[in-house]
mmCIF file with all atom_site columns, C-alpha atoms in Angstrom:
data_model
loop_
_atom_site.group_PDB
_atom_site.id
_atom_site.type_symbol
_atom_site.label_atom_id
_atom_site.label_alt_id
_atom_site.label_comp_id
_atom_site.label_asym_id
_atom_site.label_entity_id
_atom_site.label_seq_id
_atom_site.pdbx_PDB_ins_code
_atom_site.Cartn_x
_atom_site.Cartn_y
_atom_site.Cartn_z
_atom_site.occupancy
_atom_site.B_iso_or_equiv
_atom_site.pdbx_formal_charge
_atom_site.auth_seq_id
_atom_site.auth_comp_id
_atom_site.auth_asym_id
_atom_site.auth_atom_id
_atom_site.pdbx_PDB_model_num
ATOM 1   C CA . UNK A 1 1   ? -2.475  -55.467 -50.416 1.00 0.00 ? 1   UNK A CA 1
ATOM 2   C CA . UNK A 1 2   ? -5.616  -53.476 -49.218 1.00 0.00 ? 2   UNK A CA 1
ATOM 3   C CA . UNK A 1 3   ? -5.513  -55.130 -45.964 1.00 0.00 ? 3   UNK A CA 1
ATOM 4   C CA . UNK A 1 4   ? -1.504  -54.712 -45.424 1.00 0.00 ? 4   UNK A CA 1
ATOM 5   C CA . UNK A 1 5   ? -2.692  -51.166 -46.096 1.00 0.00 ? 5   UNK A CA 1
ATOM 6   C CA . UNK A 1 6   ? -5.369  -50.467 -43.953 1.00 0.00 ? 6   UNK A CA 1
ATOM 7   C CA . UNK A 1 7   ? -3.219  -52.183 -41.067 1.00 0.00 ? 7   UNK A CA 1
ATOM 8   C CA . UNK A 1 8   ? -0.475  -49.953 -41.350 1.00 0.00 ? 8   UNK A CA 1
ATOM 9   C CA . UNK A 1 9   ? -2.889  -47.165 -41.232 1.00 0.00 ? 9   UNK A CA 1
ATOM 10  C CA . UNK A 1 10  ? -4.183  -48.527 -38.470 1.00 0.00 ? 10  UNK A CA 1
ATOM 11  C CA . UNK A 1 11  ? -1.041  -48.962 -36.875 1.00 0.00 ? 11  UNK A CA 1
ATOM 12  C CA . UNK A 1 12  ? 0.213   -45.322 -37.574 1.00 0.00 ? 12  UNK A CA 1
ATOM 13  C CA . UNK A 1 13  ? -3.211  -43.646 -36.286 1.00 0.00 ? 13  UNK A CA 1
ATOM 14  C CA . UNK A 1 14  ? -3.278  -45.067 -32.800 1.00 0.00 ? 14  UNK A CA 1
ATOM 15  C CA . UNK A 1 15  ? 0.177   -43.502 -31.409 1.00 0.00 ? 15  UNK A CA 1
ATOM 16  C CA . UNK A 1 16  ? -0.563  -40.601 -33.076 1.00 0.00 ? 16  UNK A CA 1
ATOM 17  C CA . UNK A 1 17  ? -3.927  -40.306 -31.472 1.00 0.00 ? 17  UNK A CA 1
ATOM 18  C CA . UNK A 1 18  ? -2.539  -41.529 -28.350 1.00 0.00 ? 18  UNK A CA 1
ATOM 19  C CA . UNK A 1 19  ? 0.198   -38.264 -28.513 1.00 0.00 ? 19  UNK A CA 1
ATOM 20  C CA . UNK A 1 20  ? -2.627  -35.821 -29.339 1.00 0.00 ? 20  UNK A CA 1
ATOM 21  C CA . UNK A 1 21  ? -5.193  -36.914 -26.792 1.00 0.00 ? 21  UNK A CA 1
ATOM 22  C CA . UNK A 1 22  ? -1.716  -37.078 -24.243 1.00 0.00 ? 22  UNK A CA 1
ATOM 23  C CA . UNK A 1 23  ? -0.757  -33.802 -25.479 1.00 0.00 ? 23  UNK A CA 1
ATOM 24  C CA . UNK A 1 24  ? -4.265  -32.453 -24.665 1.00 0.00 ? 24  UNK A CA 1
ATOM 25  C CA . UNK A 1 25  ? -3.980  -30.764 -21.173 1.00 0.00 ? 25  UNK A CA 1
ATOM 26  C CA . UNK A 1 26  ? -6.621  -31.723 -18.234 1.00 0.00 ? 26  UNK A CA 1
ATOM 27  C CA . UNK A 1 27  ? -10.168 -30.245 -18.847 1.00 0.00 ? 27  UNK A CA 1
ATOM 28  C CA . UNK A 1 28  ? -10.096 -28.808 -15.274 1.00 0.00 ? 28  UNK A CA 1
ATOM 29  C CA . UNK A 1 29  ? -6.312  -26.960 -15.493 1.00 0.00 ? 29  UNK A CA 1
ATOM 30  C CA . UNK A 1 30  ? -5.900  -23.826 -14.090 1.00 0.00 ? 30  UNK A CA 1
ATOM 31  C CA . UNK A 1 31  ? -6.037  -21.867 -10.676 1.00 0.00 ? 31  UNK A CA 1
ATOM 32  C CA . UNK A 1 32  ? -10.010 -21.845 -8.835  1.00 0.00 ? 32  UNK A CA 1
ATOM 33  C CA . UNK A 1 33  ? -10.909 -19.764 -6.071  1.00 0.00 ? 33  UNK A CA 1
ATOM 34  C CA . UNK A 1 34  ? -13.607 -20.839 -3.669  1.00 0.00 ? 34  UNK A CA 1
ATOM 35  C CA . UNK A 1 35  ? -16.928 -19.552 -3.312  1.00 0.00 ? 35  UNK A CA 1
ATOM 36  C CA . UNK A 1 36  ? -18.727 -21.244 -0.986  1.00 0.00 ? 36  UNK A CA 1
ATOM 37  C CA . UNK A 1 37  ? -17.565 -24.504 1.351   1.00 0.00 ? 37  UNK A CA 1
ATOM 38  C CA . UNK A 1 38  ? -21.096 -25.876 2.716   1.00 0.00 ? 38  UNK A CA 1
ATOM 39  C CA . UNK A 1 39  ? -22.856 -28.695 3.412   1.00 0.00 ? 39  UNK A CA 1
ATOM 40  C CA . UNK A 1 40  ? -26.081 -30.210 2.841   1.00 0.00 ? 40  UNK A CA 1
ATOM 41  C CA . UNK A 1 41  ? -28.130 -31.289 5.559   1.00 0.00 ? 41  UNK A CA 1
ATOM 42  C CA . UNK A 1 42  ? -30.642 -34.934 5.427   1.00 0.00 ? 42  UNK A CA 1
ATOM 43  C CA . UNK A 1 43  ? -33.337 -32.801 5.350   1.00 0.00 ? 43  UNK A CA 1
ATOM 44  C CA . UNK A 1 44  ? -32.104 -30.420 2.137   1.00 0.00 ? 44  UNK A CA 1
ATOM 45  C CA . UNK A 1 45  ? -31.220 -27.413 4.121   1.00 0.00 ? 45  UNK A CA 1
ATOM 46  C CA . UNK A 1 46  ? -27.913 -25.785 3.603   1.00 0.00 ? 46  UNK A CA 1
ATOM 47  C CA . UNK A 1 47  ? -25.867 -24.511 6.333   1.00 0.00 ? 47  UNK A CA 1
ATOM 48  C CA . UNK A 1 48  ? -22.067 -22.564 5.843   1.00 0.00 ? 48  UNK A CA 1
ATOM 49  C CA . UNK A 1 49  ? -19.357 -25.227 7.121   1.00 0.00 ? 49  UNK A CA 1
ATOM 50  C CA . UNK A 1 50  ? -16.652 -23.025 6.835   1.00 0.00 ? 50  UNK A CA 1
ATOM 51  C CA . UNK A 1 51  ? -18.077 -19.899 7.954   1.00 0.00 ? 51  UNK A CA 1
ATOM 52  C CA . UNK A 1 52  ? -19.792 -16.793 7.053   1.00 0.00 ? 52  UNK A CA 1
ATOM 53  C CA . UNK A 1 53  ? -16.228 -16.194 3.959   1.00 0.00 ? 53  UNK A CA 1
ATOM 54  C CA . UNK A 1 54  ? -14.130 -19.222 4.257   1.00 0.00 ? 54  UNK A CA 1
ATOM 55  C CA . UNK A 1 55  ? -11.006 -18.949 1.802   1.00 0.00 ? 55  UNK A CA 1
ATOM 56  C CA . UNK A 1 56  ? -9.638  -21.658 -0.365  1.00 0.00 ? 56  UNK A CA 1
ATOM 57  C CA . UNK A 1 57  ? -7.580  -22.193 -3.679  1.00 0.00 ? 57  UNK A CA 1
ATOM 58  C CA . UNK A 1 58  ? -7.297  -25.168 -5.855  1.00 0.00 ? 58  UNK A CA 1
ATOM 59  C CA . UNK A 1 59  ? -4.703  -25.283 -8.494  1.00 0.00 ? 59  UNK A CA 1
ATOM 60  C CA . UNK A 1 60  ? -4.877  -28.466 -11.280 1.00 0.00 ? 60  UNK A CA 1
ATOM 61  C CA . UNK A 1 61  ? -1.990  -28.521 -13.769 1.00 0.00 ? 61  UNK A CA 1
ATOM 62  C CA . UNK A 1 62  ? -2.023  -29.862 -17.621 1.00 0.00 ? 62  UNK A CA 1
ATOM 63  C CA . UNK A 1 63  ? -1.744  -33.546 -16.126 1.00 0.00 ? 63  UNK A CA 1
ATOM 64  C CA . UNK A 1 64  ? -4.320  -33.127 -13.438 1.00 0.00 ? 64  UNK A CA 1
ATOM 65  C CA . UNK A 1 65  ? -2.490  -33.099 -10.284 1.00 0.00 ? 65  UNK A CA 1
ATOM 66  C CA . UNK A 1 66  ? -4.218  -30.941 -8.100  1.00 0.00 ? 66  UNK A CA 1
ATOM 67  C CA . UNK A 1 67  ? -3.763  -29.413 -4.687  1.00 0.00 ? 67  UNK A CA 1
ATOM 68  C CA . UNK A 1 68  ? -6.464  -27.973 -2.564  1.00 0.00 ? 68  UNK A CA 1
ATOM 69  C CA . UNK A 1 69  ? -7.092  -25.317 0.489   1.00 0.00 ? 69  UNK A CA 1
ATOM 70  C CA . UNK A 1 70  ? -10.176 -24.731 2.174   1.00 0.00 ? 70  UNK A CA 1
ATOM 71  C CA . UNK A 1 71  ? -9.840  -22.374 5.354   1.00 0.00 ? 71  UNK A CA 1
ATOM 72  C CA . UNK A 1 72  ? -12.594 -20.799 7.893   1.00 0.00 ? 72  UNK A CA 1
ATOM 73  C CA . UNK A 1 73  ? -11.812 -17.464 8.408   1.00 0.00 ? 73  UNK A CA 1
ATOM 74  C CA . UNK A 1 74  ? -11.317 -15.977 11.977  1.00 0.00 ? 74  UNK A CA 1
ATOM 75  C CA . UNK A 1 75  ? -9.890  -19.440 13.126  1.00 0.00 ? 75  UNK A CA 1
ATOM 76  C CA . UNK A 1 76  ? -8.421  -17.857 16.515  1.00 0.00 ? 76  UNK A CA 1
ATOM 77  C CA . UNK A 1 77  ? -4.101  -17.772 16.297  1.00 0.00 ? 77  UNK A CA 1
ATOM 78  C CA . UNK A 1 78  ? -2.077  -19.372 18.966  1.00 0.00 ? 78  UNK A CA 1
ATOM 79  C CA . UNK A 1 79  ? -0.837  -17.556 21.353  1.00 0.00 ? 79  UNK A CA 1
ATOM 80  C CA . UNK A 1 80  ? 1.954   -18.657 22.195  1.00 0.00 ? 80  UNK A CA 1
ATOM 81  C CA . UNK A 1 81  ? 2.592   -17.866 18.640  1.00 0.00 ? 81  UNK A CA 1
ATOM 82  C CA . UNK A 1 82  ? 4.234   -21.486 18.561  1.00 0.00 ? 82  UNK A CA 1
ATOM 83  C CA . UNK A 1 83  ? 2.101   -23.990 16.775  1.00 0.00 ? 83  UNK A CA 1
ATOM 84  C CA . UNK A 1 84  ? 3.471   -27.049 18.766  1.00 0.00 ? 84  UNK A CA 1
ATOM 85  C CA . UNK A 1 85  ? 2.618   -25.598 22.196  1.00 0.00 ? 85  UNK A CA 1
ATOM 86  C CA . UNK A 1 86  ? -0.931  -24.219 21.018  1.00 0.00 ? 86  UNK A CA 1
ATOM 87  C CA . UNK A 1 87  ? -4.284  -25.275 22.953  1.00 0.00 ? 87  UNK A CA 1
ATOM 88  C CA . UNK A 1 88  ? -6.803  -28.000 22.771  1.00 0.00 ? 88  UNK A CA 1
ATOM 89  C CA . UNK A 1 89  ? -9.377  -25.625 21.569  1.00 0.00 ? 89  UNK A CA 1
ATOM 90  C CA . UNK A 1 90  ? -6.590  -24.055 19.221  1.00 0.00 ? 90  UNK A CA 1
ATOM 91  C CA . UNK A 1 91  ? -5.704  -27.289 17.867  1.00 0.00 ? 91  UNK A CA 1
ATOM 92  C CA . UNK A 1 92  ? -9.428  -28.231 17.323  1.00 0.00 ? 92  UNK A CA 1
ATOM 93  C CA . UNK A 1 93  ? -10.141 -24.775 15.527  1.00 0.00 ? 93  UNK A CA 1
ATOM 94  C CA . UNK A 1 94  ? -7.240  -25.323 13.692  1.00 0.00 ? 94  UNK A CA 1
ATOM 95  C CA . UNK A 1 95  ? -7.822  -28.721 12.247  1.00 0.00 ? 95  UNK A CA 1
ATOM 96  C CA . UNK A 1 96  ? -11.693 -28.299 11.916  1.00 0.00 ? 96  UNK A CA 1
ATOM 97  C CA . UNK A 1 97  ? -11.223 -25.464 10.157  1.00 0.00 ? 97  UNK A CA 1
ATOM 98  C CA . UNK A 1 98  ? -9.285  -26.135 7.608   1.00 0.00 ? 98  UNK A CA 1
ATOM 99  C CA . UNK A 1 99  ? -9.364  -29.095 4.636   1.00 0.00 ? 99  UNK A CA 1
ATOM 100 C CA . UNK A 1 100 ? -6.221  -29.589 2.404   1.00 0.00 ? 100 UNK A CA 1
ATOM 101 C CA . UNK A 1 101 ? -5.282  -32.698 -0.076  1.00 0.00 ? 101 UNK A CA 1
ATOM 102 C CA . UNK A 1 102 ? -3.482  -32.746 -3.138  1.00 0.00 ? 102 UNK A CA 1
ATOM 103 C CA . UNK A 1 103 ? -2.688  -35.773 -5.237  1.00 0.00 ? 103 UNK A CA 1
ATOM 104 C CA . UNK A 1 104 ? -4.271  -36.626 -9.028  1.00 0.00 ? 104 UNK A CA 1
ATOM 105 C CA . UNK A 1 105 ? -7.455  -36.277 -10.605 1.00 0.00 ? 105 UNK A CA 1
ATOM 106 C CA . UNK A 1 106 ? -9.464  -37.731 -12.813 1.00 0.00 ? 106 UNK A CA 1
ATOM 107 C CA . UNK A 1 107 ? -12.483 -36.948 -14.777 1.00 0.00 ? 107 UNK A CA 1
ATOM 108 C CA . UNK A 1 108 ? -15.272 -39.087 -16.606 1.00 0.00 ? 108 UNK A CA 1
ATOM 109 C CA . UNK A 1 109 ? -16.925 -36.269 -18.600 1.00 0.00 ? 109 UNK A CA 1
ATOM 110 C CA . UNK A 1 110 ? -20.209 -38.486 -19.686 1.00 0.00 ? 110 UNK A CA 1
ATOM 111 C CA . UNK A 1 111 ? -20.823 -38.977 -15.766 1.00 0.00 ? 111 UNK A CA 1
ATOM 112 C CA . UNK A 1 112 ? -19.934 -35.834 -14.579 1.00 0.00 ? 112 UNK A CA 1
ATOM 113 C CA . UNK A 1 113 ? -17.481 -37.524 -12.070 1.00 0.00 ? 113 UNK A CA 1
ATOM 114 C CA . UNK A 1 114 ? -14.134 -35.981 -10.644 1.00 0.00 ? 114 UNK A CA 1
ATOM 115 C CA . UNK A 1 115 ? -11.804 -38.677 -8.502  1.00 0.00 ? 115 UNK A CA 1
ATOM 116 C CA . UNK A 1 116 ? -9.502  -37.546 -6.345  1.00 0.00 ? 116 UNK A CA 1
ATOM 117 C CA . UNK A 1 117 ? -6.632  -39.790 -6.158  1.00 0.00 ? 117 UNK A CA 1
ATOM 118 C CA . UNK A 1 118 ? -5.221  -38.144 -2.598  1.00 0.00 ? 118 UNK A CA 1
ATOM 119 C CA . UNK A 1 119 ? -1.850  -39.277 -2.042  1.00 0.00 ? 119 UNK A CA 1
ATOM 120 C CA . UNK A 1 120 ? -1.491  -36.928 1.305   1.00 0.00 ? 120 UNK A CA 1
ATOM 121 C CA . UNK A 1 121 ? -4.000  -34.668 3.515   1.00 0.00 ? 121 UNK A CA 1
ATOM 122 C CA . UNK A 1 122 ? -4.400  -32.797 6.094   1.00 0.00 ? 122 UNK A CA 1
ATOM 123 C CA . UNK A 1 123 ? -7.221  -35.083 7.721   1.00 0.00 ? 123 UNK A CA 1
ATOM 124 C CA . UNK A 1 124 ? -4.754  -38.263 7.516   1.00 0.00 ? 124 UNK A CA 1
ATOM 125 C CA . UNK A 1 125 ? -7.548  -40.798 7.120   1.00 0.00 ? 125 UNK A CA 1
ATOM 126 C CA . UNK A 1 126 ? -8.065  -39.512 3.507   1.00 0.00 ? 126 UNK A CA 1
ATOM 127 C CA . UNK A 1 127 ? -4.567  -40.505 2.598   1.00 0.00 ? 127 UNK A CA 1
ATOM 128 C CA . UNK A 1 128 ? -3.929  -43.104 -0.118  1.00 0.00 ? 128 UNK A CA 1
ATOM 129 C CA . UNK A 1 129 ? -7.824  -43.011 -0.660  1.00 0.00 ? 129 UNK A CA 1
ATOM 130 C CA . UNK A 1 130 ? -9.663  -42.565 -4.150  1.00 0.00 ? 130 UNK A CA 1
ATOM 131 C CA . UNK A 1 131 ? -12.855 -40.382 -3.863  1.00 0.00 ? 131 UNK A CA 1
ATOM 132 C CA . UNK A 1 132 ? -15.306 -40.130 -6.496  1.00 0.00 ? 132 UNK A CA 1
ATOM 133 C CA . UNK A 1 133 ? -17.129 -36.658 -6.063  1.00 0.00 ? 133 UNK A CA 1
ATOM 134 C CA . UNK A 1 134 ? -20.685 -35.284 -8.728  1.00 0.00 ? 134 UNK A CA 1
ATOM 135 C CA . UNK A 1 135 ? -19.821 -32.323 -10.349 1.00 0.00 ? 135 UNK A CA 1
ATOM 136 C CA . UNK A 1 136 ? -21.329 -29.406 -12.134 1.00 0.00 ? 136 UNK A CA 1
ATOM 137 C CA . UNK A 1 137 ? -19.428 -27.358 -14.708 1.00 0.00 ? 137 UNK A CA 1
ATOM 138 C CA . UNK A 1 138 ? -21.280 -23.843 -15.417 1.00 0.00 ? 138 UNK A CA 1
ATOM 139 C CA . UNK A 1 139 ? -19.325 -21.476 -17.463 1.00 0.00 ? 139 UNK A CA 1
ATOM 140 C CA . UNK A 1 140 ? -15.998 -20.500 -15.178 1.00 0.00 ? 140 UNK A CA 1
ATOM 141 C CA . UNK A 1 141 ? -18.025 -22.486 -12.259 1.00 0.00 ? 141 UNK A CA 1
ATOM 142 C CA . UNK A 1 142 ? -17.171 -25.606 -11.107 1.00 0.00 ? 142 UNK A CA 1
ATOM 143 C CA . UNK A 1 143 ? -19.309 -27.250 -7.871  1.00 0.00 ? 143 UNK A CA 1
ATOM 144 C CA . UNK A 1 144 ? -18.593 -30.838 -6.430  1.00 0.00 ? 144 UNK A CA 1
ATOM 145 C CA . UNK A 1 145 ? -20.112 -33.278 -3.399  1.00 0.00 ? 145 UNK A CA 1
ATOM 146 C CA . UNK A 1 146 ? -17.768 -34.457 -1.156  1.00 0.00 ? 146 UNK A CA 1
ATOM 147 C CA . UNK A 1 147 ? -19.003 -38.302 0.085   1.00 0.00 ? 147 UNK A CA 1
ATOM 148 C CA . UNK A 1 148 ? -21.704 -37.879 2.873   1.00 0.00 ? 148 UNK A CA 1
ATOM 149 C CA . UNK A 1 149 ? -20.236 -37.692 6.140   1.00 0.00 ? 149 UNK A CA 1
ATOM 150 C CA . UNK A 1 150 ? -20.744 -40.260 9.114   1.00 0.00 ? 150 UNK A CA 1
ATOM 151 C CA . UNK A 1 151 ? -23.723 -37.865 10.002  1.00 0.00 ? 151 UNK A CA 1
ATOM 152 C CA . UNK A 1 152 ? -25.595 -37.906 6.738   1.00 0.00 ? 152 UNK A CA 1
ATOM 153 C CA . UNK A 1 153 ? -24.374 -34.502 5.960   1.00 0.00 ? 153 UNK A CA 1
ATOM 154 C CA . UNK A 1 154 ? -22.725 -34.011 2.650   1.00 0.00 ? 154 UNK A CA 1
ATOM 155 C CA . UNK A 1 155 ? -19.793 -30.521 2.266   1.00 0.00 ? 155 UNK A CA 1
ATOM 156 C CA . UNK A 1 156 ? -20.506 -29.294 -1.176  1.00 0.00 ? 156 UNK A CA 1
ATOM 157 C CA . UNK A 1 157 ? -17.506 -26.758 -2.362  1.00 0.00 ? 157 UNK A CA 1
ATOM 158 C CA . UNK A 1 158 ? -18.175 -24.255 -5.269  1.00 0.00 ? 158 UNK A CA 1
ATOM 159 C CA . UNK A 1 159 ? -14.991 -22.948 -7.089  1.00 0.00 ? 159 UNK A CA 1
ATOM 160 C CA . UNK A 1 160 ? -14.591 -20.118 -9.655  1.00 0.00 ? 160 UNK A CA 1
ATOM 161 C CA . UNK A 1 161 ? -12.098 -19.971 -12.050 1.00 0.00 ? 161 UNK A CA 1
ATOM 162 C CA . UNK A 1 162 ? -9.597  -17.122 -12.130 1.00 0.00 ? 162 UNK A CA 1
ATOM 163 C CA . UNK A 1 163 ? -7.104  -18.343 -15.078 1.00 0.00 ? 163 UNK A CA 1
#
C-alpha cells in the first residue's frame, strides 16, 4: 500500500510542477533599451558598430518570444522619400545600419546561454537559424555576444531594462 501511495504522489506532483514551472513567466520578460551595439575586435579593442548613439528596443514576453531593433543613428533618408526607388548607397546605409529578428528564446541559466530561435530577419540569412549567444545579467543589465563574424570580429549588444 506504501508503494501504491508514493506512486500516486508521484503521479499528482509532476503535472502540478509541470503547471507551476509553465505558469512561471520567461526570466528575461519585459521591454530593454539598448545601450551600446559594438563589437570586439581579434586584438581586444572595442570599436562602436552602430555609431557614436545607435537606438534599439527588445521586447520578450512571459513565453519568451522576443523581437529586436538595433538602428545607427543619422542613417541618411531617401530622397526620393520612396523607399523602393532609394540609392545604392541609401540602400547600403539602410541595411548596414540596422539589425532586426524576432522569433523565440531560450535560456540555460547554469551556462549563461540565450538562443535565439529566429524565425524571420532583416539580414535574411539568419532566418530559420538557432544562435546560441554568452550572456551577462547585472542587476537591470543584460549584455550578449553575437557569433564572431566572417572577419573575426564579434558585435556585443548591452540592453537595460526599462519594465
Amino acid at each position: 500500500m506504501k508503494i501504491l501511495n508514493r506512486l500516486f504522489c508521484l503521479m499528482m506532483w509532476v503535472p502540478a510542477h509541470q503547471a507551476a514551472m509553465a505558469a512561471q513567466p520567461f526570466p528575461l520578460a519585459g521591454t530593454w533599451a539598448l545601450v551600446a551595439a559594438d563589437r570586439l575586435l581579434p586584438d581586444g579593442a572595442r570599436l562602436h558598430d552602430y555609431g557614436e548613439a545607435p537606438s534599439g528596443l527588445m521586447m520578450i514576453d512571459s513565453e519568451g518570444r522576443y523581437t529586436v531593433q538595433i538602428y545607427q543613428q543619422g542613417r541618411p533618408r531617401f530622397a526620393s522619400g520612396d523607399k523602393k526607388s532609394g540609392t545604392e548607397q541609401e540602400f547600403r546605409a539602410a541595411v548596414e545600419g540596422s539589425s532586426t529578428h524576432f522569433g523565440r528564446m531560450a535560456i540555460d541559466e547554469p551556462s549563461r546561454t540565450l538562443t535565439f530561435i529566429i524565425e524571420s530577419a532583416a539580414f535574411s540569412n539568419w532566418e530559420g537559424t538557432r544562435q546560441e549567444r554568452r550572456y551577462e545579467l547585472k542587476g537591470d543589465e543584460l549584455s550578449y555576444r553575437v557569433p564572431a563574424r566572417p572577419d573575426g570580429q564579434i558585435p556585443l549588444s548591452v540592453w537595460r531594462r526599462v519594465n
